[in-house]
Coordinates of N, CA, C and O in Angstrom, one line a residue:
M17 N 0.8 -1.2 0.0 CA 0.0 0.0 0.0 C 0.9 1.2 0.0 O 1.7 1.5 0.9
D18 N 0.7 2.0 -1.0 CA 1.6 3.2 -1.2 C 0.8 4.5 -1.4 O 1.2 5.3 -2.2
D19 N -0.3 4.6 -0.7 CA -1.2 5.7 -0.9 C -1.0 6.8 0.1 O -1.8 7.1 1.0
W20 N 0.2 7.5 0.0 CA 0.6 8.6 0.8 C 0.0 9.9 0.3 O -0.3 10.0 -0.8
D21 N -0.1 10.9 1.2 CA -0.6 12.2 0.8 C 0.2 12.9 -0.2 O -0.3 13.6 -1.0
Y22 N 1.6 12.7 -0.1 CA 2.5 13.3 -1.0 C 3.5 12.2 -1.5 O 3.7 11.2 -0.8
P23 N 4.2 12.4 -2.6 CA 5.2 11.5 -3.0 C 6.5 11.5 -2.1 O 6.8 12.4 -1.4
H24 N 7.2 10.3 -2.2 CA 8.5 10.2 -1.5 C 8.5 10.6 -0.1 O 9.3 11.4 0.3
P25 N 7.7 9.9 0.8 CA 7.8 10.3 2.2 C 9.1 9.8 2.8 O 9.7 8.8 2.4
F26 N 9.5 10.4 3.9 CA 10.5 9.9 4.8 C 9.7 9.0 5.8 O 8.8 9.5 6.4
L27 N 10.1 7.8 5.9 CA 9.3 6.8 6.8 C 10.1 6.4 8.0 O 11.3 6.2 7.9
R28 N 9.4 6.2 9.1 CA 9.9 5.6 10.3 C 8.8 4.7 10.8 O 7.7 5.0 10.9
R29 N 9.2 3.4 11.2 CA 8.3 2.4 11.7 C 8.2 2.6 13.2 O 9.2 2.6 13.9
C30 N 7.0 2.6 13.7 CA 6.7 2.7 15.1 C 5.9 1.5 15.5 O 5.1 0.9 14.7
V31 N 5.9 1.1 16.8 CA 5.0 0.0 17.3 C 4.4 0.5 18.6 O 5.1 1.0 19.5
A32 N 3.1 0.3 18.7 CA 2.4 0.7 19.9 C 2.7 -0.3 21.0 O 2.3 -1.5 20.9
T33 N 3.4 0.2 22.0 CA 3.8 -0.7 23.1 C 2.8 -0.6 24.3 O 1.9 0.3 24.3
P34 N 2.8 -1.5 25.2 CA 1.9 -1.4 26.4 C 2.0 0.0 27.1 O 0.9 0.5 27.5
A35 N 3.1 0.6 27.1 CA 3.3 1.9 27.8 C 2.6 3.0 27.0 O 2.3 4.1 27.6
D36 N 2.3 2.8 25.7 CA 1.6 3.8 24.9 C 0.1 3.8 25.0 O -0.6 4.7 24.6
I37 N -0.4 2.8 25.7 CA -1.9 2.6 25.7 C -2.4 3.3 27.0 O -1.9 3.2 28.1
D38 N -3.5 4.0 26.8 CA -4.1 4.8 27.9 C -5.3 4.1 28.5 O -5.6 2.9 28.1
A39 N -6.0 4.7 29.4 CA -7.1 4.1 30.1 C -8.2 3.7 29.2 O -9.1 2.9 29.6
L40 N -8.3 4.3 28.1 CA -9.4 4.0 27.1 C -9.1 2.8 26.2 O -9.8 2.4 25.4
G41 N -7.8 2.2 26.4 CA -7.5 1.0 25.7 C -6.9 1.2 24.3 O -6.7 0.3 23.6
H42 N -6.6 2.5 24.0 CA -5.9 2.7 22.7 C -4.7 3.6 22.9 O -4.4 4.1 24.0
T43 N -3.9 3.8 21.8 CA -2.7 4.6 21.9 C -3.1 6.0 22.3 O -3.9 6.7 21.7
N44 N -2.4 6.5 23.4 CA -2.7 7.9 23.8 C -2.3 8.9 22.8 O -1.3 8.7 22.1
N45 N -3.1 10.0 22.7 CA -2.8 11.0 21.6 C -1.5 11.6 21.7 O -0.9 12.0 20.7
T46 N -0.9 11.7 22.9 CA 0.5 12.3 23.1 C 1.5 11.4 22.4 O 2.6 11.9 22.0
V47 N 1.3 10.1 22.3 CA 2.2 9.2 21.7 C 2.3 9.5 20.2 O 3.4 9.5 19.6
Y48 N 1.2 9.9 19.5 CA 1.2 10.3 18.1 C 2.1 11.5 17.9 O 2.8 11.5 17.0
V49 N 2.0 12.5 18.8 CA 2.8 13.7 18.8 C 4.3 13.3 18.9 O 5.1 13.7 18.1
R50 N 4.6 12.4 19.8 CA 6.0 11.9 20.0 C 6.5 11.2 18.8 O 7.6 11.4 18.3
W51 N 5.6 10.3 18.2 CA 6.1 9.7 16.9 C 6.4 10.7 15.8 O 7.3 10.5 15.1
C52 N 5.6 11.7 15.7 CA 5.9 12.8 14.7 C 7.2 13.4 15.0 O 8.0 13.7 14.1
E53 N 7.4 13.8 16.3 CA 8.7 14.4 16.7 C 9.9 13.5 16.4 O 10.9 14.0 15.8
E54 N 9.8 12.3 16.7 CA 10.9 11.3 16.5 C 11.1 11.2 15.0 O 12.3 11.1 14.5
T55 N 10.1 11.2 14.2 CA 10.2 11.0 12.7 C 10.9 12.3 12.2 O 11.7 12.2 11.3
A56 N 10.5 13.5 12.6 CA 11.2 14.7 12.2 C 12.6 14.7 12.5 O 13.5 15.1 11.7
W57 N 13.0 14.2 13.7 CA 14.4 14.2 14.1 C 15.2 13.2 13.2 O 16.3 13.5 12.7
D58 N 14.6 12.0 13.0 CA 15.2 11.0 12.1 C 15.4 11.6 10.7 O 16.4 11.3 10.0
H59 N 14.4 12.3 10.2 CA 14.5 12.8 8.8 C 15.6 13.9 8.8 O 16.4 13.9 7.9
S60 N 15.6 14.8 9.8 CA 16.7 15.8 9.9 C 18.1 15.1 9.9 O 19.0 15.6 9.2
A61 N 18.2 14.1 10.7 CA 19.5 13.4 10.8 C 19.9 12.8 9.4 O 21.1 12.8 9.0
A62 N 18.9 12.2 8.7 CA 19.2 11.6 7.4 C 19.6 12.7 6.4 O 20.3 12.4 5.5
L63 N 19.2 13.9 6.7 CA 19.6 15.0 5.8 C 20.9 15.7 6.2 O 21.4 16.7 5.7
G64 N 21.6 15.1 7.3 CA 22.9 15.6 7.8 C 22.7 16.6 8.8 O 23.7 17.3 9.2
L65 N 21.5 16.8 9.4 CA 21.3 17.8 10.4 C 20.8 17.2 11.7 O 19.7 17.3 12.1
D66 N 21.7 16.4 12.4 CA 21.4 15.8 13.6 C 21.6 16.8 14.8 O 22.0 17.9 14.6
I67 N 21.4 16.3 16.0 CA 21.5 17.2 17.2 C 23.0 17.7 17.3 O 23.2 18.8 17.7
D68 N 24.0 16.9 16.9 CA 25.3 17.4 17.0 C 25.6 18.6 16.0 O 26.2 19.5 16.4
A69 N 25.0 18.5 14.8 CA 25.1 19.6 13.9 C 24.4 20.8 14.4 O 24.9 22.0 14.3
Y70 N 23.2 20.6 15.0 CA 22.5 21.8 15.6 C 23.3 22.4 16.7 O 23.4 23.7 16.7
R71 N 23.9 21.6 17.5 CA 24.8 22.2 18.6 C 26.0 22.9 18.0 O 26.3 24.0 18.5
R72 N 26.6 22.3 17.1 CA 27.8 23.0 16.5 C 27.5 24.3 15.8 O 28.2 25.3 15.9
L73 N 26.3 24.3 15.2 CA 25.9 25.6 14.5 C 25.2 26.6 15.4 O 24.9 27.7 15.0
D74 N 24.9 26.1 16.6 CA 24.1 26.9 17.6 C 22.8 27.4 17.0 O 22.3 28.5 17.2
R75 N 22.1 26.5 16.3 CA 20.8 26.7 15.7 C 20.0 25.4 15.8 O 20.5 24.3 15.9
A76 N 18.7 25.6 15.8 CA 17.7 24.5 15.8 C 16.4 24.9 15.2 O 16.1 26.1 15.1
M77 N 15.7 24.0 14.7 CA 14.3 24.2 14.2 C 13.4 23.9 15.4 O 13.3 22.7 15.8
A78 N 12.7 24.9 15.9 CA 11.8 24.7 17.1 C 10.4 24.8 16.7 O 10.0 25.6 15.8
V79 N 9.5 24.0 17.3 CA 8.1 24.0 17.0 C 7.5 25.3 17.5 O 7.7 25.7 18.6
V80 N 6.7 25.9 16.6 CA 6.0 27.1 17.0 C 4.5 26.9 16.9 O 3.7 27.6 17.6
E81 N 4.0 25.9 16.1 CA 2.6 25.7 16.0 C 2.4 24.3 15.4 O 3.1 23.9 14.5
G82 N 1.4 23.6 16.0 CA 1.1 22.3 15.5 C -0.4 22.0 15.4 O -1.1 22.4 16.4
T83 N -0.9 21.4 14.4 CA -2.3 21.0 14.2 C -2.3 19.5 13.9 O -1.7 19.0 13.0
Y84 N -3.0 18.8 14.8 CA -3.0 17.3 14.7 C -4.5 16.9 14.6 O -5.3 17.3 15.3
R85 N -4.8 16.1 13.5 CA -6.1 15.6 13.3 C -6.1 14.1 13.5 O -5.5 13.3 12.7
Y86 N -6.7 13.7 14.6 CA -6.7 12.3 15.0 C -7.9 11.6 14.3 O -9.1 12.0 14.5
L87 N -7.6 10.6 13.4 CA -8.7 10.0 12.6 C -9.1 8.7 13.0 O -10.3 8.3 12.9
Q88 N -8.2 7.9 13.5 CA -8.5 6.5 14.0 C -7.5 6.1 15.1 O -6.5 6.7 15.3
A89 N -7.9 5.2 15.9 CA -7.1 4.7 17.0 C -6.1 3.6 16.6 O -6.4 2.9 15.7
A90 N -5.0 3.6 17.3 CA -4.0 2.5 17.2 C -4.1 1.7 18.5 O -4.4 2.3 19.6
Y91 N -3.8 0.5 18.5 CA -3.9 -0.4 19.6 C -2.6 -1.1 19.9 O -1.7 -1.2 19.0
E92 N -2.4 -1.7 21.1 CA -1.2 -2.3 21.5 C -0.8 -3.4 20.4 O -1.6 -4.1 19.9
G93 N 0.5 -3.3 20.0 CA 1.0 -4.2 19.0 C 0.9 -3.7 17.6 O 1.6 -4.3 16.7
D94 N 0.1 -2.7 17.3 CA 0.0 -2.2 16.0 C 1.3 -1.6 15.5 O 2.0 -0.9 16.2
E95 N 1.7 -2.0 14.3 CA 2.8 -1.3 13.6 C 2.3 -0.1 12.9 O 1.3 -0.2 12.2
I96 N 3.0 1.0 13.0 CA 2.6 2.2 12.4 C 3.8 2.8 11.5 O 4.9 2.8 12.0
D97 N 3.5 3.2 10.3 CA 4.4 3.9 9.5 C 4.2 5.4 9.7 O 3.0 5.9 9.4
A98 N 5.2 6.1 10.2 CA 5.1 7.6 10.3 C 5.8 8.2 9.2 O 7.0 7.9 8.9
A99 N 5.1 9.0 8.4 CA 5.7 9.7 7.2 C 5.8 11.2 7.5 O 4.9 11.7 8.2
T100 N 6.8 11.8 6.9 CA 6.9 13.2 7.0 C 7.4 13.8 5.7 O 8.2 13.1 4.9
W101 N 7.0 15.0 5.4 CA 7.5 15.8 4.3 C 7.7 17.2 4.8 O 6.9 17.7 5.5
I102 N 8.7 17.9 4.3 CA 8.8 19.3 4.5 C 8.1 20.0 3.3 O 8.6 19.8 2.1
V103 N 7.0 20.6 3.5 CA 6.2 21.1 2.5 C 6.3 22.5 2.1 O 6.0 22.9 1.0
R104 N 6.9 23.3 3.0 CA 7.1 24.8 2.7 C 8.2 25.3 3.6 O 8.5 24.8 4.7
W105 N 8.8 26.4 3.1 CA 9.8 27.1 3.8 C 9.9 28.5 3.2 O 9.6 28.7 2.0
D106 N 10.4 29.4 4.0 CA 10.7 30.8 3.4 C 12.1 31.1 3.2 O 12.5 32.2 2.8
R107 N 13.0 30.1 3.4 CA 14.4 30.2 3.2 C 15.1 31.2 4.1 O 16.2 31.6 3.9
R108 N 14.3 31.7 5.1 CA 14.9 32.7 6.0 C 14.8 32.2 7.5 O 15.7 32.2 8.2
L109 N 13.5 31.8 7.9 CA 13.3 31.6 9.3 C 12.4 30.3 9.5 O 12.6 29.6 10.5
T110 N 11.4 30.1 8.7 CA 10.4 29.1 9.0 C 10.3 28.0 8.0 O 10.7 28.2 6.8
M111 N 9.8 26.8 8.4 CA 9.5 25.7 7.5 C 8.3 25.0 8.1 O 8.1 25.1 9.3
T112 N 7.6 24.3 7.3 CA 6.4 23.5 7.7 C 6.6 22.1 7.2 O 6.9 21.8 6.1
R113 N 6.3 21.2 8.2 CA 6.2 19.7 7.9 C 4.8 19.2 8.0 O 4.0 19.7 8.8
H114 N 4.5 18.3 7.1 CA 3.3 17.5 7.2 C 3.7 16.1 7.7 O 4.8 15.6 7.3
F115 N 2.8 15.5 8.4 CA 2.9 14.1 8.9 C 1.7 13.3 8.6 O 0.6 13.9 8.5
Q116 N 1.9 12.0 8.3 CA 0.8 11.1 8.1 C 1.2 9.8 8.8 O 2.3 9.3 8.6
L117 N 0.3 9.3 9.7 CA 0.6 8.1 10.4 C -0.4 7.0 9.9 O -1.6 7.3 9.9
R118 N 0.1 5.9 9.4 CA -0.7 4.8 8.9 C -0.4 3.5 9.6 O 0.7 3.2 9.8
R119 N -1.5 2.8 9.8 CA -1.3 1.4 10.4 C -0.9 0.5 9.3 O -1.4 0.5 8.2
V120 N 0.2 -0.3 9.5 CA 0.8 -1.1 8.5 C -0.2 -2.2 8.0 O -0.3 -2.5 6.8
A121 N -0.9 -2.8 8.9 CA -1.8 -4.0 8.6 C -2.8 -3.7 7.6 O -3.1 -4.5 6.7
D122 N -3.5 -2.5 7.7 CA -4.6 -2.2 6.7 C -4.4 -0.9 6.0 O -5.3 -0.6 5.2
G123 N -3.3 -0.2 6.2 CA -3.1 1.0 5.4 C -3.9 2.2 5.9 O -3.9 3.3 5.3
C124 N -4.7 2.0 7.0 CA -5.6 3.1 7.5 C -4.8 4.2 8.0 O -3.9 4.1 8.8
T125 N -5.1 5.4 7.6 CA -4.5 6.7 8.1 C -5.1 7.0 9.5 O -6.3 7.1 9.6
L126 N -4.2 7.1 10.4 CA -4.6 7.3 11.8 C -4.5 8.8 12.2 O -5.3 9.3 13.1
L127 N -3.6 9.5 11.6 CA -3.4 10.9 11.9 C -2.8 11.7 10.7 O -2.0 11.1 10.0
R128 N -3.2 12.9 10.6 CA -2.6 13.9 9.7 C -2.2 15.1 10.6 O -3.0 15.5 11.4
A129 N -1.0 15.6 10.4 CA -0.6 16.8 11.2 C 0.2 17.8 10.3 O 0.8 17.4 9.3
E130 N 0.1 19.0 10.7 CA 0.9 20.1 10.1 C 1.6 20.8 11.3 O 1.0 21.2 12.3
V131 N 3.0 20.9 11.2 CA 3.7 21.5 12.3 C 4.7 22.6 11.6 O 5.4 22.3 10.7
R132 N 4.6 23.8 12.2 CA 5.4 24.9 11.7 C 6.6 25.0 12.7 O 6.4 25.0 13.9
F133 N 7.8 25.2 12.1 CA 9.0 25.4 12.9 C 9.6 26.7 12.5 O 9.5 27.2 11.4
A134 N 10.4 27.3 13.5 CA 11.2 28.5 13.3 C 12.6 28.2 13.7 O 12.8 27.5 14.7
C135 N 13.5 28.8 13.0 CA 15.0 28.6 13.4 C 15.3 29.5 14.6 O 14.9 30.7 14.6
I136 N 15.9 28.9 15.6 CA 16.3 29.6 16.7 C 17.8 29.5 17.0 O 18.4 28.5 16.5
E137 N 18.4 30.4 17.7 CA 19.8 30.3 18.2 C 19.7 29.5 19.5 O 19.0 30.0 20.4
L138 N 20.3 28.4 19.6 CA 20.2 27.6 20.8 C 20.7 28.3 22.1 O 20.1 28.2 23.1
S139 N 21.8 29.1 21.9 CA 22.3 29.7 23.1 C 21.4 30.8 23.7 O 21.5 31.1 24.9
S140 N 20.6 31.4 22.9 CA 19.7 32.5 23.4 C 18.2 32.1 23.3 O 17.4 32.8 24.0
G141 N 17.8 31.2 22.5 CA 16.4 30.9 22.3 C 15.7 31.9 21.4 O 14.5 31.8 21.1
R142 N 16.5 32.8 20.8 CA 15.9 33.8 19.9 C 15.8 33.4 18.5 O 16.7 32.6 18.0
P143 N 14.9 33.9 17.7 CA 14.8 33.6 16.3 C 16.0 34.1 15.6 O 16.5 35.1 15.8
R144 N 16.5 33.2 14.6 CA 17.7 33.6 13.8 C 17.5 33.1 12.4 O 16.8 32.1 12.2
R145 N 18.1 33.7 11.4 CA 18.0 33.2 10.1 C 18.6 31.8 10.0 O 19.5 31.4 10.7
L146 N 18.0 31.1 9.0 CA 18.5 29.7 8.7 C 20.0 29.8 8.2 O 20.3 30.6 7.3
P147 N 20.9 29.1 8.8 CA 22.3 29.1 8.4 C 22.4 28.4 7.0 O 21.6 27.6 6.7
P148 N 23.5 28.7 6.3 CA 23.7 28.0 5.0 C 23.6 26.5 5.1 O 23.1 25.9 4.2
E149 N 24.1 25.9 6.2 CA 24.0 24.5 6.3 C 22.6 24.0 6.4 O 22.3 22.9 5.9
F150 N 21.7 24.8 6.9 CA 20.3 24.4 6.9 C 19.7 24.5 5.5 O 18.9 23.6 5.1
I151 N 20.0 25.5 4.8 CA 19.6 25.7 3.4 C 20.0 24.5 2.6 O 19.3 23.9 1.8
D152 N 21.3 24.2 2.7 CA 21.9 23.1 1.9 C 21.3 21.7 2.3 O 21.1 20.9 1.5
G153 N 21.1 21.5 3.6 CA 20.6 20.2 4.1 C 19.1 20.0 3.9 O 18.7 19.0 3.4
Y154 N 18.3 21.0 4.3 CA 16.9 20.8 4.1 C 16.4 21.1 2.7 O 15.4 20.6 2.3
G155 N 17.1 22.0 2.0 CA 16.7 22.4 0.6 C 16.2 21.3 -0.3 O 15.1 21.4 -0.9
P156 N 17.0 20.3 -0.5 CA 16.6 19.2 -1.4 C 15.4 18.5 -1.0 O 14.7 17.8 -1.9
A157 N 15.0 18.5 0.2 CA 13.8 17.8 0.7 C 12.5 18.6 0.6 O 11.4 18.0 0.9
I158 N 12.6 19.9 0.3 CA 11.4 20.7 0.3 C 10.5 20.4 -0.9 O 10.9 20.3 -2.1
L159 N 9.2 20.2 -0.6 CA 8.2 19.9 -1.7 C 7.6 21.2 -2.3 O 7.1 21.2 -3.4
D160 N 7.6 22.3 -1.5 CA 7.0 23.5 -1.9 C 5.5 23.3 -2.3 O 5.1 23.7 -3.4
I161 N 4.7 22.8 -1.4 CA 3.3 22.7 -1.5 C 2.7 24.0 -1.1 O 3.0 24.6 -0.1
P162 N 1.7 24.5 -1.9 CA 1.1 25.8 -1.6 C 0.4 25.7 -0.2 O -0.2 24.7 0.1
E163 N 0.3 26.8 0.5 CA -0.4 26.8 1.8 C -1.8 26.5 1.6 O -2.5 26.9 0.6
G164 N -2.4 25.7 2.5 CA -3.7 25.3 2.4 C -3.9 24.0 1.6 O -5.0 23.5 1.5
A165 N -2.9 23.5 1.0 CA -3.0 22.3 0.1 C -2.8 21.1 1.0 O -2.2 21.1 2.0

């Protein structure tokens, strides 16, 4: 099943563990957010921008806004493919990622999310321009999807 929202997703496989299950018997919604965060980190690292690069450059992409649409529940033992794409950026300060979580067994989409990031200076926490290393690293992965698409 290859019915992703956009072409060429970066994928990370997740499994719903007993610790992920809440009192209602399904994966807690905060786990979905964690899976998105972990997938974004893995994608950044694959592009050559891991935490060591962030520290060396004194820059990071920090979440400023997130919208999560929970569509279906995951249950203990479910294998989930978490996909991400960088869909927009301004080449100065911000970029936007989309996420889609799908259950492997049936291809059902469990979540869609949009998260906006801003570049910050780690040492001060203040917004700063994207360094050339971010332009070079993230640039090839940008889909440039129009806002609202």
